[in-house]
Amino acid sequence: MNINNEMINEIRNKVDIVEIISNYIPLTQRGKNYFGVCPFHDDHSPSMSVSKEKQIFTCFSCGATGNVFTFVADYEHIGFYDAVRMLGNKVGYNLGNSKITKNKNDEAYNIYKLSTKFYQNNLNTNLGKNAMEYLEKRKIDKETIKKFQ
Ligand code: ZN
């Protein structure tokens, strides 16, 4: 099946950017928008906002912005059309195999990456207060926390 603009719009209408992005990074709802740690820069507090209404993401720190396809493409390091195919297949289109080649350990690495982001994310919130106090007691400074996550 060929991918044209009409199909890209159809797929975009069928997927929810909040749902897709939360498969990659934990998102917290604040008002109308959702927030998470930005995967496109060295972020340590949630500076990326995801709008359900506009179906876009924006990072207030590094300026990364785009729609569901550009997020998946940038995150997975794949091309735009591969991201369209990947998301299209998810919502019932048969767009064939994309060129995504996955290492068999990728899934495990992704789980580690996700949990690291999750804990890093919470470290700067109320949930991380005890952990922060512990790190301070052990004289582990902010730079070291950042460096070794
Ligand atoms: Zn960013």
mmCIF file of C-alpha atoms and ligand atoms in Angstrom:
data_model
loop_
_atom_site.group_PDB
_atom_site.id
_atom_site.type_symbol
_atom_site.label_atom_id
_atom_site.label_comp_id
_atom_site.label_asym_id
_atom_site.label_seq_id
_atom_site.Cartn_x
_atom_site.Cartn_y
_atom_site.Cartn_z
ATOM 1 C CA MET A 1 0.000 0.000 0.000
ATOM 2 C CA ASN A 2 1.337 3.408 -0.883
ATOM 3 C CA ILE A 3 1.472 6.062 1.735
ATOM 4 C CA ASN A 4 -0.064 9.351 0.690
ATOM 5 C CA ASN A 5 -0.976 12.494 2.594
ATOM 6 C CA GLU A 6 -4.578 11.460 2.962
ATOM 7 C CA MET A 7 -3.539 8.232 4.644
ATOM 8 C CA ILE A 8 -1.067 10.047 6.889
ATOM 9 C CA ASN A 9 -3.916 12.300 8.065
ATOM 10 C CA GLU A 10 -6.202 9.323 8.614
ATOM 11 C CA ILE A 11 -3.590 7.564 10.729
ATOM 12 C CA ARG A 12 -2.906 10.732 12.675
ATOM 13 C CA ASN A 13 -6.618 11.001 13.475
ATOM 14 C CA LYS A 14 -6.761 7.409 14.642
ATOM 15 C CA VAL A 15 -3.827 7.422 17.018
ATOM 16 C CA ASP A 16 -3.587 9.475 20.183
ATOM 17 C CA ILE A 17 -0.270 11.222 20.703
ATOM 18 C CA VAL A 18 -0.638 11.016 24.507
ATOM 19 C CA GLU A 19 -1.126 7.269 24.357
ATOM 20 C CA ILE A 20 1.758 6.738 21.917
ATOM 21 C CA ILE A 21 4.256 8.922 23.791
ATOM 22 C CA SER A 22 3.334 7.359 27.132
ATOM 23 C CA ASN A 23 4.471 4.033 25.679
ATOM 24 C CA TYR A 24 7.953 5.566 25.633
ATOM 25 C CA ILE A 25 8.083 7.910 28.579
ATOM 26 C CA PRO A 26 5.869 8.362 31.651
ATOM 27 C CA LEU A 27 3.491 11.292 31.291
ATOM 28 C CA THR A 28 1.670 13.130 34.040
ATOM 29 C CA GLN A 29 -1.472 15.094 33.377
ATOM 30 C CA ARG A 30 -1.472 18.718 34.500
ATOM 31 C CA GLY A 31 -4.571 20.608 33.437
ATOM 32 C CA LYS A 32 -5.264 20.071 29.773
ATOM 33 C CA ASN A 33 -1.745 18.940 28.943
ATOM 34 C CA TYR A 34 0.567 16.068 29.777
ATOM 35 C CA PHE A 35 4.165 16.420 30.910
ATOM 36 C CA GLY A 36 7.181 14.156 30.792
ATOM 37 C CA VAL A 37 10.960 14.138 30.756
ATOM 38 C CA CYS A 38 12.101 15.147 27.280
ATOM 39 C CA PRO A 39 13.972 12.324 25.526
ATOM 40 C CA PHE A 40 15.649 14.697 23.074
ATOM 41 C CA HIS A 41 17.929 16.530 25.479
ATOM 42 C CA ASP A 42 19.543 15.834 28.823
ATOM 43 C CA ASP A 43 16.381 16.570 30.754
ATOM 44 C CA HIS A 44 16.010 16.079 34.482
ATOM 45 C CA SER A 45 12.652 17.633 35.131
ATOM 46 C CA PRO A 46 9.619 17.160 32.963
ATOM 47 C CA SER A 47 9.964 19.933 30.376
ATOM 48 C CA MET A 48 8.119 18.277 27.537
ATOM 49 C CA SER A 49 4.458 19.043 27.188
ATOM 50 C CA VAL A 50 2.062 16.940 25.131
ATOM 51 C CA SER A 51 -1.226 18.403 23.980
ATOM 52 C CA LYS A 52 -4.075 15.954 23.527
ATOM 53 C CA GLU A 53 -6.149 18.687 21.977
ATOM 54 C CA LYS A 54 -3.595 19.757 19.360
ATOM 55 C CA GLN A 55 -1.911 16.329 19.073
ATOM 56 C CA ILE A 56 1.553 17.850 19.288
ATOM 57 C CA PHE A 57 4.485 17.767 21.698
ATOM 58 C CA THR A 58 6.719 20.687 22.656
ATOM 59 C CA CYS A 59 9.799 20.793 24.849
ATOM 60 C CA PHE A 60 10.155 24.095 26.674
ATOM 61 C CA SER A 61 13.844 23.463 27.282
ATOM 62 C CA CYS A 62 15.344 22.333 23.977
ATOM 63 C CA GLY A 63 12.553 23.415 21.668
ATOM 64 C CA ALA A 64 11.885 19.969 20.199
ATOM 65 C CA THR A 65 8.403 19.965 18.775
ATOM 66 C CA GLY A 66 6.298 17.980 16.351
ATOM 67 C CA ASN A 67 3.499 15.509 15.897
ATOM 68 C CA VAL A 68 3.116 11.847 16.733
ATOM 69 C CA PHE A 69 5.077 10.732 13.643
ATOM 70 C CA THR A 70 8.071 12.976 14.205
ATOM 71 C CA PHE A 71 8.175 11.925 17.860
ATOM 72 C CA VAL A 72 8.284 8.227 16.999
ATOM 73 C CA ALA A 73 10.748 8.809 14.141
ATOM 74 C CA ASP A 74 13.136 10.805 16.346
ATOM 75 C CA TYR A 75 12.774 8.527 19.340
ATOM 76 C CA GLU A 76 13.219 5.292 17.406
ATOM 77 C CA HIS A 77 15.848 6.821 15.098
ATOM 78 C CA ILE A 78 13.844 5.803 12.062
ATOM 79 C CA GLY A 79 12.574 7.712 9.056
ATOM 80 C CA PHE A 80 9.309 9.633 8.966
ATOM 81 C CA TYR A 81 7.660 7.074 6.664
ATOM 82 C CA ASP A 82 8.814 4.206 8.854
ATOM 83 C CA ALA A 83 7.077 5.915 11.750
ATOM 84 C CA VAL A 84 3.927 6.333 9.625
ATOM 85 C CA ARG A 85 4.070 2.628 8.764
ATOM 86 C CA MET A 86 4.671 1.603 12.342
ATOM 87 C CA LEU A 87 1.746 3.618 13.694
ATOM 88 C CA GLY A 88 -0.445 2.731 10.709
ATOM 89 C CA ASN A 89 0.040 -0.989 11.307
ATOM 90 C CA LYS A 90 -0.948 -0.384 14.926
ATOM 91 C CA VAL A 91 -4.358 0.990 13.948
ATOM 92 C CA GLY A 92 -5.215 -1.632 11.371
ATOM 93 C CA TYR A 93 -3.539 -0.565 8.135
ATOM 94 C CA ASN A 94 -1.370 -3.095 6.449
ATOM 95 C CA LEU A 95 1.511 -0.936 5.316
ATOM 96 C CA GLY A 96 4.103 -3.651 5.101
ATOM 97 C CA ASN A 97 7.264 -3.993 7.024
ATOM 98 C CA SER A 98 9.155 -0.899 7.814
ATOM 99 C CA LYS A 99 12.900 -0.923 7.757
ATOM 100 C CA ILE A 100 13.062 -1.068 11.500
ATOM 101 C CA THR A 101 15.701 -3.536 12.501
ATOM 102 C CA LYS A 102 15.631 -4.373 16.137
ATOM 103 C CA ASN A 103 18.307 -5.903 18.214
ATOM 104 C CA LYS A 104 17.023 -8.769 20.347
ATOM 105 C CA ASN A 105 18.154 -6.934 23.468
ATOM 106 C CA ASP A 106 16.383 -3.715 22.542
ATOM 107 C CA GLU A 107 13.300 -4.570 24.520
ATOM 108 C CA ALA A 108 15.288 -5.085 27.706
ATOM 109 C CA TYR A 109 17.278 -1.879 27.105
ATOM 110 C CA ASN A 110 14.056 0.010 26.542
ATOM 111 C CA ILE A 111 12.663 -1.247 29.827
ATOM 112 C CA TYR A 112 15.812 -0.039 31.601
ATOM 113 C CA LYS A 113 15.641 3.273 29.789
ATOM 114 C CA LEU A 114 11.999 3.681 30.706
ATOM 115 C CA SER A 115 12.509 2.868 34.372
ATOM 116 C CA THR A 116 15.556 5.156 34.553
ATOM 117 C CA LYS A 117 13.494 8.011 33.120
ATOM 118 C CA PHE A 118 10.701 7.172 35.530
ATOM 119 C CA TYR A 119 12.940 7.333 38.601
ATOM 120 C CA GLN A 120 14.830 10.380 37.350
ATOM 121 C CA ASN A 121 11.505 12.014 36.684
ATOM 122 C CA ASN A 122 10.263 11.352 40.207
ATOM 123 C CA LEU A 123 13.511 12.301 41.924
ATOM 124 C CA ASN A 124 12.725 15.980 41.503
ATOM 125 C CA THR A 125 9.165 15.664 42.710
ATOM 126 C CA ASN A 126 7.696 15.088 46.176
ATOM 127 C CA LEU A 127 7.862 11.340 45.571
ATOM 128 C CA GLY A 128 11.632 11.558 45.363
ATOM 129 C CA LYS A 129 12.172 13.567 48.547
ATOM 130 C CA ASN A 130 13.480 10.646 50.605
ATOM 131 C CA ALA A 131 15.770 9.472 47.821
ATOM 132 C CA MET A 132 17.097 13.018 47.387
ATOM 133 C CA GLU A 133 17.814 13.314 51.129
ATOM 134 C CA TYR A 134 19.635 9.988 51.026
ATOM 135 C CA LEU A 135 21.781 11.144 48.102
ATOM 136 C CA GLU A 136 22.585 14.400 49.872
ATOM 137 C CA LYS A 137 23.534 12.499 53.014
ATOM 138 C CA ARG A 138 25.956 10.448 50.950
ATOM 139 C CA LYS A 139 27.337 13.719 49.529
ATOM 140 C CA ILE A 140 26.347 12.819 46.005
ATOM 141 C CA ASP A 141 25.958 16.135 44.267
ATOM 142 C CA LYS A 142 23.567 17.137 41.513
ATOM 143 C CA GLU A 143 26.256 16.793 38.823
ATOM 144 C CA THR A 144 26.965 13.200 39.806
ATOM 145 C CA ILE A 145 23.283 12.341 39.972
ATOM 146 C CA LYS A 146 22.885 13.790 36.518
ATOM 147 C CA LYS A 147 25.942 12.028 35.117
ATOM 148 C CA PHE A 148 25.146 8.563 36.403
ATOM 149 C CA GLN A 149 21.347 8.974 36.382
HETATM 150 ZN ZN ZN B 1 13.949 18.756 25.218
#
